[in-house]
Amino acid sequence: MQKRTVRAREGASTATQKTRSHLAWNDFEIILAIANAGSLSGASRALAVSHATVFRRLGEVEQRLGVTLFERSRTGYQPTLAGEQLAETAKIMDEAALAAERKVAGRDLEPSGEIYATTTDSLLMGLLAPLFTQFRVEYPAIVLDVAVSNQLFNLTRREADVAIRPSNLPPENLIGRQLATIGQAIYGHRSLGLSPGASTDTLAKQPWIGAGPRLQDSALDRWMETHELKAACVYRVDTLVNIFSAVRSRMGLAVLPCYLADEDPDIIQLSDPIPELEYGLWFLMHPDLRGVVKIHALKDFLTEAIQAQKQRLAGLLLRLPES
């Protein structure tokens, strides 16, 4: 008799286990979405599922619990006391999950992976190449993939993650930071026998190298036209690196960024930086990459390294005497 009683109790317990089950997170998610929206249609939009799915899942939860969680009316769905209690629990669960995610991301996520960057040939040659080498030493888990182009890649379409580019008017759809001001001055080969501070008339008598139309430097075009130097151009080319190469080859004088020309001992800075030709050096990225750790690692590194060279980049290491 006693054995039968024990078996009966065991059978009842097993039956209860078959009919009862714990609520899963998606059950709490449904309850919270309906409570927040006040309707099934609002909850379906918030969860990106169909109206019928929300209706079915709510019915299953209520049947499983044996209680009504929401009062239905023409104005919407109002939670009962049981519904309010479960919705409040769901809110606490949601906030705890988000807090845990932020904590794990902030503690354990190391800068790693690939960064697709785009910059110009002159910036890579005259400034960025050694900085990228230093960056790799500091962040060995990050791989830099650099596309060299004088055209601004479309960061919105993710042709690149970041752009390090000269600009006085960066695109409004991108975010970033101005790293420095780039100065430009007149340069020529030492063999020409010209001295820093030579008069404009003397410089105008020399052959000049101009920017080709594909370089799209309208400010330089205007400056050369204002100083009647276009007629003196014997050679035009569409990249700054090639203009620099032509100056090194003693073809003539040219306006060049100071960071590109000042490192060559055979090239002489013949003028102070030209105010109307200075421009900003920008680190640009798409807003969607705002919180990416590896992107911020590169931005912070370049900001510190480049601002340490701001005098050189602005062309202020050599100030010519007043004439």
CSV table of C-alpha atoms in Angstrom, one decimal:
chain,number,residue,atom,x,y,z
A,1,MET,CA,0.0,0.0,0.0
A,2,GLN,CA,2.8,2.3,0.9
A,3,LYS,CA,4.6,1.6,-2.4
A,4,ARG,CA,1.5,2.4,-4.4
A,5,THR,CA,1.3,5.8,-2.6
A,6,VAL,CA,4.9,6.6,-3.4
A,7,ARG,CA,4.4,5.6,-7.0
A,8,ALA,CA,1.2,7.7,-7.2
A,9,ARG,CA,3.1,10.8,-5.9
A,10,GLU,CA,5.9,10.2,-8.3
A,11,GLY,CA,3.4,10.0,-11.2
A,12,ALA,CA,1.8,13.2,-10.1
A,13,SER,CA,5.1,15.0,-10.0
A,14,THR,CA,6.0,13.7,-13.5
A,15,ALA,CA,2.7,14.9,-14.9
A,16,THR,CA,3.3,18.3,-13.3
A,17,GLN,CA,6.7,18.5,-14.9
A,18,LYS,CA,5.2,17.7,-18.3
A,19,THR,CA,2.6,20.5,-18.0
A,20,ARG,CA,4.9,23.1,-16.5
A,21,SER,CA,7.9,24.8,-18.0
A,22,HIS,CA,10.0,27.8,-17.3
A,23,LEU,CA,9.5,31.0,-19.3
A,24,ALA,CA,12.2,31.6,-21.8
A,25,TRP,CA,13.7,35.1,-22.6
A,26,ASN,CA,11.6,35.4,-25.8
A,27,ASP,CA,8.4,34.9,-23.6
A,28,PHE,CA,9.5,37.8,-21.4
A,29,GLU,CA,10.4,39.8,-24.6
A,30,ILE,CA,6.9,39.4,-26.0
A,31,ILE,CA,5.4,40.6,-22.7
A,32,LEU,CA,7.7,43.6,-22.4
A,33,ALA,CA,7.0,44.6,-26.1
A,34,ILE,CA,3.2,44.4,-25.7
A,35,ALA,CA,3.4,46.3,-22.4
A,36,ASN,CA,5.6,49.1,-23.9
A,37,ALA,CA,3.6,49.4,-27.1
A,38,GLY,CA,0.1,48.9,-25.7
A,39,SER,CA,-0.9,46.9,-28.7
A,40,LEU,CA,-0.1,43.8,-30.7
A,41,SER,CA,0.7,45.7,-33.8
A,42,GLY,CA,3.1,48.0,-32.0
A,43,ALA,CA,4.8,45.0,-30.4
A,44,SER,CA,5.1,43.2,-33.8
A,45,ARG,CA,6.8,46.3,-35.3
A,46,ALA,CA,9.2,46.5,-32.3
A,47,LEU,CA,10.1,42.8,-32.6
A,48,ALA,CA,10.0,42.7,-36.4
A,49,VAL,CA,7.6,39.8,-36.4
A,50,SER,CA,4.0,39.4,-37.7
A,51,HIS,CA,0.9,40.5,-35.7
A,52,ALA,CA,-0.2,36.8,-35.8
A,53,THR,CA,3.0,35.6,-34.3
A,54,VAL,CA,2.7,38.0,-31.3
A,55,PHE,CA,-0.9,37.0,-30.8
A,56,ARG,CA,-0.1,33.3,-30.9
A,57,ARG,CA,2.9,33.6,-28.6
A,58,LEU,CA,1.0,35.6,-26.0
A,59,GLY,CA,-1.7,33.0,-26.0
A,60,GLU,CA,0.8,30.3,-25.4
A,61,VAL,CA,2.4,32.1,-22.5
A,62,GLU,CA,-1.0,32.8,-20.9
A,63,GLN,CA,-2.1,29.2,-21.3
A,64,ARG,CA,1.1,27.9,-19.9
A,65,LEU,CA,0.9,30.2,-16.8
A,66,GLY,CA,-2.9,29.8,-16.4
A,67,VAL,CA,-3.3,33.6,-16.0
A,68,THR,CA,-4.4,36.5,-18.1
A,69,LEU,CA,-1.6,39.0,-18.6
A,70,PHE,CA,-3.4,41.7,-20.6
A,71,GLU,CA,-6.9,43.1,-20.6
A,72,ARG,CA,-8.1,43.5,-24.2
A,73,SER,CA,-10.1,46.6,-25.1
A,74,ARG,CA,-10.7,48.9,-28.1
A,75,THR,CA,-8.0,51.2,-26.9
A,76,GLY,CA,-5.4,48.4,-26.8
A,77,TYR,CA,-3.8,46.0,-24.4
A,78,GLN,CA,-3.5,46.9,-20.7
A,79,PRO,CA,-1.4,44.7,-18.5
A,80,THR,CA,-3.1,43.0,-15.5
A,81,LEU,CA,-1.3,42.8,-12.2
A,82,ALA,CA,0.4,39.6,-13.3
A,83,GLY,CA,1.3,41.2,-16.6
A,84,GLU,CA,2.8,44.3,-14.9
A,85,GLN,CA,5.0,42.0,-12.7
A,86,LEU,CA,6.3,40.0,-15.6
A,87,ALA,CA,6.9,43.1,-17.7
A,88,GLU,CA,8.9,44.7,-14.9
A,89,THR,CA,10.9,41.5,-14.6
A,90,ALA,CA,11.5,41.5,-18.3
A,91,LYS,CA,12.7,45.2,-18.2
A,92,ILE,CA,15.2,44.3,-15.4
A,93,MET,CA,16.4,41.3,-17.5
A,94,ASP,CA,16.9,43.4,-20.6
A,95,GLU,CA,18.8,46.1,-18.8
A,96,ALA,CA,21.0,43.5,-17.1
A,97,ALA,CA,21.8,41.9,-20.4
A,98,LEU,CA,22.8,45.2,-22.0
A,99,ALA,CA,24.9,46.1,-19.0
A,100,ALA,CA,26.7,42.8,-19.2
A,101,GLU,CA,27.3,43.2,-22.9
A,102,ARG,CA,28.8,46.7,-22.4
A,103,LYS,CA,31.0,45.4,-19.6
A,104,VAL,CA,32.3,42.5,-21.6
A,105,ALA,CA,33.0,44.6,-24.7
A,106,GLY,CA,34.8,47.2,-22.7
A,107,ARG,CA,37.0,44.7,-20.8
A,108,ASP,CA,37.7,41.9,-23.2
A,109,LEU,CA,37.6,43.4,-26.7
A,110,GLU,CA,41.2,44.0,-27.9
A,111,PRO,CA,42.0,46.1,-31.0
A,112,SER,CA,42.4,43.5,-33.7
A,113,GLY,CA,41.4,42.6,-37.2
A,114,GLU,CA,41.7,44.5,-40.5
A,115,ILE,CA,41.3,48.3,-41.1
A,116,TYR,CA,40.7,49.4,-44.7
A,117,ALA,CA,42.2,52.8,-45.0
A,118,THR,CA,42.5,55.2,-47.9
A,119,THR,CA,45.0,58.1,-48.3
A,120,THR,CA,46.9,59.9,-51.0
A,121,ASP,CA,50.3,58.9,-52.4
A,122,SER,CA,52.0,62.1,-51.1
A,123,LEU,CA,50.7,61.6,-47.5
A,124,LEU,CA,51.8,58.0,-47.5
A,125,MET,CA,55.2,58.8,-48.8
A,126,GLY,CA,55.9,62.0,-46.8
A,127,LEU,CA,54.1,61.3,-43.5
A,128,LEU,CA,52.2,58.2,-42.9
A,129,ALA,CA,54.4,55.3,-43.9
A,130,PRO,CA,56.7,55.5,-40.8
A,131,LEU,CA,53.7,56.2,-38.6
A,132,PHE,CA,51.9,53.1,-39.9
A,133,THR,CA,55.1,51.1,-39.0
A,134,GLN,CA,55.0,52.4,-35.4
A,135,PHE,CA,51.3,51.7,-35.2
A,136,ARG,CA,51.9,48.0,-36.2
A,137,VAL,CA,54.5,47.7,-33.5
A,138,GLU,CA,52.0,49.0,-30.9
A,139,TYR,CA,49.0,47.1,-32.2
A,140,PRO,CA,50.3,43.9,-33.8
A,141,ALA,CA,46.9,42.3,-33.9
A,142,ILE,CA,45.6,45.0,-36.4
A,143,VAL,CA,46.3,44.6,-40.1
A,144,LEU,CA,46.3,47.8,-42.2
A,145,ASP,CA,45.1,47.5,-45.7
A,146,VAL,CA,45.8,50.9,-47.4
A,147,ALA,CA,44.4,52.0,-50.7
A,148,VAL,CA,46.4,54.8,-52.3
A,149,SER,CA,44.2,57.2,-54.3
A,150,ASN,CA,43.8,60.9,-54.9
A,151,GLN,CA,40.1,60.4,-55.1
A,152,LEU,CA,38.0,60.2,-52.0
A,153,PHE,CA,36.6,56.6,-51.6
A,154,ASN,CA,33.0,56.2,-50.8
A,155,LEU,CA,33.0,55.4,-47.1
A,156,THR,CA,29.2,55.1,-47.0
A,157,ARG,CA,29.4,52.1,-49.3
A,158,ARG,CA,32.3,50.8,-47.2
A,159,GLU,CA,34.9,51.0,-50.0
A,160,ALA,CA,37.2,51.9,-47.0
A,161,ASP,CA,36.7,52.1,-43.2
A,162,VAL,CA,38.6,55.3,-42.8
A,163,ALA,CA,40.2,58.1,-44.9
A,164,ILE,CA,43.2,60.1,-44.0
A,165,ARG,CA,43.0,63.0,-46.4
A,166,PRO,CA,43.6,66.7,-47.0
A,167,SER,CA,40.5,68.8,-47.1
A,168,ASN,CA,39.2,72.2,-46.2
A,169,LEU,CA,35.6,70.9,-46.6
A,170,PRO,CA,35.2,67.3,-45.5
A,171,PRO,CA,32.0,65.5,-46.5
A,172,GLU,CA,29.1,66.2,-44.2
A,173,ASN,CA,28.0,62.6,-44.0
A,174,LEU,CA,31.3,61.5,-42.4
A,175,ILE,CA,32.6,62.2,-38.9
A,176,GLY,CA,36.2,62.6,-37.8
A,177,ARG,CA,38.9,64.9,-36.5
A,178,GLN,CA,41.3,67.4,-38.0
A,179,LEU,CA,44.7,66.2,-37.2
A,180,ALA,CA,46.8,69.1,-38.4
A,181,THR,CA,47.1,72.0,-40.8
A,182,ILE,CA,49.2,71.4,-43.9
A,183,GLY,CA,51.3,74.3,-45.2
A,184,GLN,CA,52.5,74.7,-48.8
A,185,ALA,CA,55.4,76.7,-50.1
A,186,ILE,CA,57.5,77.3,-53.2
A,187,TYR,CA,60.3,74.8,-53.7
A,188,GLY,CA,63.2,74.4,-56.1
A,189,HIS,CA,66.3,72.3,-56.6
A,190,ARG,CA,69.5,73.5,-54.9
A,191,SER,CA,71.4,73.5,-58.2
A,192,LEU,CA,69.2,76.4,-59.5
A,193,GLY,CA,71.2,78.7,-57.3
A,194,LEU,CA,68.1,80.4,-55.9
A,195,SER,CA,68.0,81.7,-52.3
A,196,PRO,CA,65.1,81.6,-49.8
A,197,GLY,CA,63.2,84.8,-50.0
A,198,ALA,CA,63.9,85.5,-53.6
A,199,SER,CA,61.6,88.1,-55.2
A,200,THR,CA,58.4,87.1,-57.0
A,201,ASP,CA,59.8,88.6,-60.2
A,202,THR,CA,62.9,86.4,-59.9
A,203,LEU,CA,60.8,83.3,-59.3
A,204,ALA,CA,58.5,84.1,-62.2
A,205,LYS,CA,61.4,83.9,-64.6
A,206,GLN,CA,62.0,80.3,-63.8
A,207,PRO,CA,60.3,77.3,-65.4
A,208,TRP,CA,57.4,76.1,-63.3
A,209,ILE,CA,55.7,72.7,-62.8
A,210,GLY,CA,51.9,72.9,-62.5
A,211,ALA,CA,49.1,70.6,-61.3
A,212,GLY,CA,47.3,68.6,-64.0
A,213,PRO,CA,43.5,68.9,-64.1
A,214,ARG,CA,42.9,65.5,-62.5
A,215,LEU,CA,44.6,66.7,-59.4
A,216,GLN,CA,41.6,69.0,-58.9
A,217,ASP,CA,43.5,71.7,-56.9
A,218,SER,CA,41.4,74.8,-57.7
A,219,ALA,CA,43.0,76.8,-55.0
A,220,LEU,CA,46.5,76.3,-56.5
A,221,ASP,CA,45.1,77.1,-60.0
A,222,ARG,CA,43.7,80.4,-58.7
A,223,TRP,CA,47.0,81.2,-56.9
A,224,MET,CA,49.1,80.6,-60.0
A,225,GLU,CA,46.8,82.6,-62.2
A,226,THR,CA,46.8,85.5,-59.7
A,227,HIS,CA,50.6,85.5,-59.7
A,228,GLU,CA,50.8,85.1,-63.5
A,229,LEU,CA,52.7,81.8,-63.2
A,230,LYS,CA,50.6,79.7,-65.5
A,231,ALA,CA,52.3,80.9,-68.6
A,232,ALA,CA,55.6,79.8,-67.0
A,233,CYS,CA,54.5,76.2,-66.6
A,234,VAL,CA,56.6,73.8,-68.8
A,235,TYR,CA,55.2,70.7,-67.3
A,236,ARG,CA,51.9,69.6,-65.6
A,237,VAL,CA,51.2,66.3,-63.8
A,238,ASP,CA,48.3,65.0,-61.8
A,239,THR,CA,49.9,63.8,-58.5
A,240,LEU,CA,51.9,65.7,-55.9
A,241,VAL,CA,54.5,62.9,-55.8
A,242,ASN,CA,55.2,63.4,-59.5
A,243,ILE,CA,55.4,67.1,-59.1
A,244,PHE,CA,57.9,66.5,-56.3
A,245,SER,CA,59.8,64.1,-58.6
A,246,ALA,CA,59.9,66.8,-61.3
A,247,VAL,CA,61.4,69.3,-58.9
A,248,ARG,CA,64.0,66.8,-57.8
A,249,SER,CA,64.8,66.3,-61.5
A,250,ARG,CA,65.5,70.1,-61.8
A,251,MET,CA,62.7,70.6,-64.2
A,252,GLY,CA,61.5,73.8,-62.4
A,253,LEU,CA,59.9,75.3,-59.4
A,254,ALA,CA,56.6,74.2,-57.8
A,255,VAL,CA,54.3,74.6,-54.9
A,256,LEU,CA,54.5,71.6,-52.7
A,257,PRO,CA,53.3,70.5,-49.2
A,258,CYS,CA,56.1,71.2,-46.7
A,259,TYR,CA,55.9,67.7,-45.2
A,260,LEU,CA,56.7,66.2,-48.6
A,261,ALA,CA,59.6,68.5,-49.7
A,262,ASP,CA,61.4,69.5,-46.5
A,263,GLU,CA,63.0,66.1,-45.9
A,264,ASP,CA,65.0,66.2,-49.1
A,265,PRO,CA,68.3,68.0,-48.6
A,266,ASP,CA,68.6,68.9,-52.3
A,267,ILE,CA,65.2,70.7,-52.3
A,268,ILE,CA,65.1,74.3,-51.0
A,269,GLN,CA,62.1,76.1,-49.5
A,270,LEU,CA,62.0,79.4,-51.3
A,271,SER,CA,59.1,81.0,-49.7
A,272,ASP,CA,57.1,81.1,-46.4
A,273,PRO,CA,54.0,78.9,-46.4
A,274,ILE,CA,51.3,80.4,-48.6
A,275,PRO,CA,48.3,81.2,-46.3
A,276,GLU,CA,45.7,80.8,-49.0
A,277,LEU,CA,47.0,77.3,-49.9
A,278,GLU,CA,47.0,75.7,-46.5
A,279,TYR,CA,44.5,73.0,-45.8
A,280,GLY,CA,43.4,70.6,-43.1
A,281,LEU,CA,44.6,67.0,-42.6
A,282,TRP,CA,41.6,64.9,-41.6
A,283,PHE,CA,40.9,61.5,-40.2
A,284,LEU,CA,37.4,60.6,-41.5
A,285,MET,CA,35.1,57.6,-41.0
A,286,HIS,CA,31.5,56.6,-41.4
A,287,PRO,CA,29.3,57.3,-38.3
A,288,ASP,CA,28.5,53.6,-38.0
A,289,LEU,CA,32.1,52.9,-37.0
A,290,ARG,CA,32.0,55.4,-34.1
A,291,GLY,CA,32.3,52.7,-31.4
A,292,VAL,CA,34.7,50.3,-33.1
A,293,VAL,CA,37.8,49.8,-30.9
A,294,LYS,CA,40.3,49.2,-33.7
A,295,ILE,CA,39.2,52.3,-35.5
A,296,HIS,CA,39.6,54.4,-32.4
A,297,ALA,CA,43.0,52.9,-31.7
A,298,LEU,CA,44.2,54.1,-35.1
A,299,LYS,CA,42.6,57.6,-34.7
A,300,ASP,CA,44.1,58.2,-31.3
A,301,PHE,CA,47.5,57.0,-32.4
A,302,LEU,CA,47.6,59.2,-35.5
A,303,THR,CA,46.2,62.2,-33.6
A,304,GLU,CA,49.1,62.1,-31.1
A,305,ALA,CA,51.8,61.3,-33.6
A,306,ILE,CA,50.8,63.9,-36.1
A,307,GLN,CA,50.1,66.7,-33.7
A,308,ALA,CA,53.7,66.1,-32.4
A,309,GLN,CA,54.8,67.2,-35.9
A,310,LYS,CA,52.4,70.1,-36.4
A,311,GLN,CA,55.2,72.7,-36.8
A,312,ARG,CA,56.8,70.7,-39.6
A,313,LEU,CA,53.5,70.0,-41.3
A,314,ALA,CA,52.5,73.6,-41.3
A,315,GLY,CA,55.9,74.5,-42.8
A,316,LEU,CA,56.9,76.7,-39.9
A,317,LEU,CA,60.3,75.2,-39.2
A,318,LEU,CA,61.8,77.7,-41.7
A,319,ARG,CA,60.7,81.3,-41.4
A,320,LEU,CA,62.2,83.5,-44.0
A,321,PRO,CA,63.6,86.9,-43.1
A,322,GLU,CA,61.3,89.9,-43.8
A,323,SER,CA,62.3,91.5,-47.1
